[in-house]
């Protein structure tokens, strides 16, 4: 969290009594169960310091966060609290921990240390192949179903045994073929990053004992959003001593749709009878007006654990409701509100120090809602970033390059091979590749291994074999260089040479109709190279231009870590820009000013009445409504000083425009009618924004900006 706490207290300052109790309880299992903004994450960071003070080595402590971004933030917080020794602490997500375990010990499962991690697109295309379908939508459905099986600890055989009908049986067989391919490609998918470590710990006593001995204490943030497999991993990591600290809030459980289960919270006291439960009641984040709205909204949900939450930050500004004609009007009103709050007139009561761009965030239910806002922000020259949307690594050009790099660390990665051999095109045609594929599967070789097989000449003409050999030799040389390239400076030379050799810039310009789009893509490539080079260490410059000496790594080592990163800059929170974020990605974060947009039935709560929904019944709909309500609660509780919620009188649904109804959650906030009237100053600003819109930048500048943000 980049903003100071609402009380203005520096991060390193105090803990209340309940927080201290949780921090000082070090020799057994501990659960901190408390509402939003009550300092749960703060307990984790302080406890890391306390454990080190009590004699644990930093390397003996693991703190598990929900996202890479949260991990980066916690590292920063820990560093400012305990200094350099924070570096040794393992602060990462469950998935990153899984990667570490598999790279170290995956050998006993037959996995090479350089295995590849497949992204969702790779998985879809492998499934298409395994299931004999050309339809991506069907393959994605299979992906969901298989992922659910995997999360429940089922392999293909078990899935087939418990299949309820022919459809499920067929799917289980597709899963078996999918798993075979993954093994052949020495690849794992995201579910495997949790499932395989579980298998390692459960079935291999020596690995389990090693990890249990290595870890003195494990801390888990956002515990309410762990799934059953993650809980099993945690249990096996901490062993019978159960030295762990879990912190969470059942009212903020918002990943039920991805298999997270509140059962994990219920089971803790049963599985660990010695569990110490600490409850926190003071919210240090939000004003009373905001907290009251939050408490009112979550009220109707059934309670797993009763909780009370109070704030001493004063009543503060009333929560505002913005009625908007449509999406564009909504965006204009938000622009006007940001400008008005920065001008500061109405904020006497709550202090006017929160006027930086980074003090503002716009939160929404679904990614597509950001687009209108991005346009309005660009027009009004408001700097912003979109988080939780399409990640840098989802862009085609970055995926191309990652495909190449993956292939260098894992020659068996066939999907990466296909991407590299065809991007840019190098005169190796479809028929050649098809023949190579058939040959490889016939002899149970990877595509790369097949390149050098003596009998390849029996299935392909000499010319084709020649081009394939040339490609193989190029890869081998590249791998050799990557292994011997160490430090940022050499890494830059390596990357530049490589891109020149494959003529990637020309490929981008050939592939794109618009030169501006191609230029934006190329500039993404440059950003990527710069970022990769920095990770190779040595003498590097930080954002402020200061030269630092960082630990040197080889290009090949760095390449092995990239698959898991979802954003190019782990420290992007530092930039002074407005945040546009989905509610899901906003979990755990806070901003002085929050605008929660699109609070309209059908968006928030999200389509509850979806027709054709499989297995939709009254109970599942009620459960989904409860999860949507928790999402609203998460959104409201991100706000420190001011909160506005907006709804649309007309909204788009597919190609149609339909009448909008204010979200039921707005009524549930129980706002005083006198506080929701419009502010005339905002109207004036909206008019100005409208004026600015007409004087919009040239179409070329827009196209460039759009291409840069990937839309
Ligand atoms: P969430 O449920 O949203 O994850 P949380 O319970 O993890 O919230 P934190 O993010 O740890 O809460 O804390 C919320 C804010 O309150 C932070 O700005 C934090 O620095 C501040 N805070 C927490 N505890 C204290 C305290 N004892 N004194 C002063 N400020 C505090
Ligand atoms: Mg938190």
Coordinates of C-alpha atoms in Angstrom, one line a residue, residues 82 87 202 282 304 384 494 509 595 630:
X82 CA 13.2 -4.8 9.4
X87 CA 15.4 -10.1 1.7
X202 CA 2.2 -36.2 0.6
X282 CA -10.8 -1.6 15.0
X304 CA -19.7 -17.7 9.7
X384 CA -3.7 6.0 -15.1
X494 CA 22.2 -10.8 -26.1
X509 CA 5.6 -4.2 -39.2
X595 CA -15.2 5.3 -7.1
X630 CA -18.9 -9.9 -0.5

